[in-house]
Amino acid sequence: MENTLMSNISNNRTRQIMRLIAALFVILLLSPTSAYAGDDFGMCGEVQAEKELNNRWSVGAGVQFRSRENLKSADRWSFGVEGNYQITRWLKATVGYALLNDHLHKENTKGTIYSDYWSIRHRFNVSLTGSVSWSKFTFSLRERWQYSYRPDKTVQRYDTGTGAEVGEKVYSAKGKNVWRNRLQVKWKLNNLFRPYVNAETFVAKELEKIRYNAGTELQLDKHNSLDIKYIYQHICKEGDDEPDRHVIGIGYTHKF
């Protein structure tokens, strides 16, 4: 009887996950056509591994891929590592590094490509995250300083009208500081689902963009979890040619 009960629980969990994945694919099919005029649509996939060293220290590493232009173009590959230290029960410190390989691609109104190259960036960050729990809800605020550095890069230049090669262009090394603020609410609905919503601002010399997330973590077992979410990124900086973007994100995490 115990085996039958465990089997029923497992089957129910599987059905719940399959329904969520089916809903995700419906959103995926409809999003490019339902997005506001001028907005972009993409996907984000991530795989991470985490290891708890003791009650205070943990480390992690992961790879990520992003697409854009209604899934037609790669946006970024990245690899990152981080270390976490639990200062108190409610306060955590994080230090991280990521190697970013960005795909920079531009075309004119006729569809002629006049810029297409990959560029490496190094990104460092330091964060403090405070959290407090009430009933089944967890409220958290993360404050993060982020520094990105792009080395010198020489690329082929093209005529913006015809797309013909017109020589080379050298981009000098450049660094940028960004202050990120994320406020999040997470709900432990049951042993499987942990829905959450959050909003994050990106501030350099001015407010550049706001990123909104709504999704759920799926705690498959003690060591494995999924994260499925919808992201809306709004560009606030005037003159920025990056469009607002709708993104479906899927992540997998394994804890050792």
Short mmCIF file of N, CA and C in Angstrom, two decimals, residues 55-56 85-93 129-135 137-141:
data_model
loop_
_atom_site.label_atom_id
_atom_site.label_comp_id
_atom_site.label_asym_id
_atom_site.label_seq_id
_atom_site.Cartn_x
_atom_site.Cartn_y
_atom_site.Cartn_z
N ASN A 55 27.64 25.28 7.24
CA ASN A 55 26.42 26.01 7.55
C ASN A 55 26.41 27.45 7.03
N ARG A 56 27.60 27.98 6.72
CA ARG A 56 27.68 29.37 6.29
C ARG A 56 28.14 29.53 4.84
N TYR A 85 28.21 33.60 1.52
CA TYR A 85 28.49 33.50 2.94
C TYR A 85 27.26 33.98 3.72
N GLN A 86 26.71 33.12 4.57
CA GLN A 86 25.53 33.44 5.37
C GLN A 86 25.99 34.18 6.63
N ILE A 87 25.91 35.51 6.60
CA ILE A 87 26.40 36.33 7.71
C ILE A 87 25.55 36.10 8.95
N THR A 88 24.25 36.22 8.78
CA THR A 88 23.30 35.91 9.84
C THR A 88 22.17 35.09 9.22
N ARG A 89 21.18 34.74 10.02
CA ARG A 89 20.05 33.96 9.51
C ARG A 89 19.32 34.70 8.40
N TRP A 90 19.34 36.04 8.43
CA TRP A 90 18.56 36.83 7.47
C TRP A 90 19.40 37.61 6.46
N LEU A 91 20.74 37.53 6.57
CA LEU A 91 21.60 38.32 5.68
C LEU A 91 22.68 37.44 5.04
N LYS A 92 22.79 37.53 3.72
CA LYS A 92 23.76 36.73 2.96
C LYS A 92 24.61 37.64 2.07
N ALA A 93 25.90 37.33 1.99
CA ALA A 93 26.83 38.06 1.11
C ALA A 93 27.25 37.14 -0.04
N THR A 129 22.12 40.30 0.42
CA THR A 129 20.70 39.95 0.31
C THR A 129 20.12 39.76 1.70
N GLY A 130 19.13 40.58 2.01
CA GLY A 130 18.42 40.45 3.28
C GLY A 130 17.07 39.80 3.04
N SER A 131 16.66 38.90 3.90
CA SER A 131 15.38 38.20 3.71
C SER A 131 14.69 37.99 5.05
N VAL A 132 13.36 37.97 4.99
CA VAL A 132 12.56 37.71 6.17
C VAL A 132 11.36 36.86 5.76
N SER A 133 10.99 35.90 6.60
CA SER A 133 9.89 34.99 6.28
C SER A 133 8.68 35.29 7.16
N TRP A 134 7.51 35.14 6.56
CA TRP A 134 6.25 35.27 7.28
C TRP A 134 5.28 34.24 6.74
N SER A 135 4.83 33.33 7.60
CA SER A 135 3.98 32.22 7.16
C SER A 135 4.72 31.45 6.07
N PHE A 137 5.53 32.82 3.14
CA PHE A 137 6.11 33.82 2.25
C PHE A 137 7.51 34.21 2.71
N THR A 138 8.38 34.48 1.73
CA THR A 138 9.71 35.01 2.02
C THR A 138 9.91 36.29 1.22
N PHE A 139 10.23 37.37 1.92
CA PHE A 139 10.47 38.67 1.29
C PHE A 139 11.97 38.93 1.33
N SER A 140 12.53 39.36 0.19
CA SER A 140 13.97 39.59 0.16
C SER A 140 14.31 40.84 -0.65
N LEU A 141 15.39 41.48 -0.26
CA LEU A 141 15.93 42.64 -0.98
C LEU A 141 17.41 42.37 -1.24
#
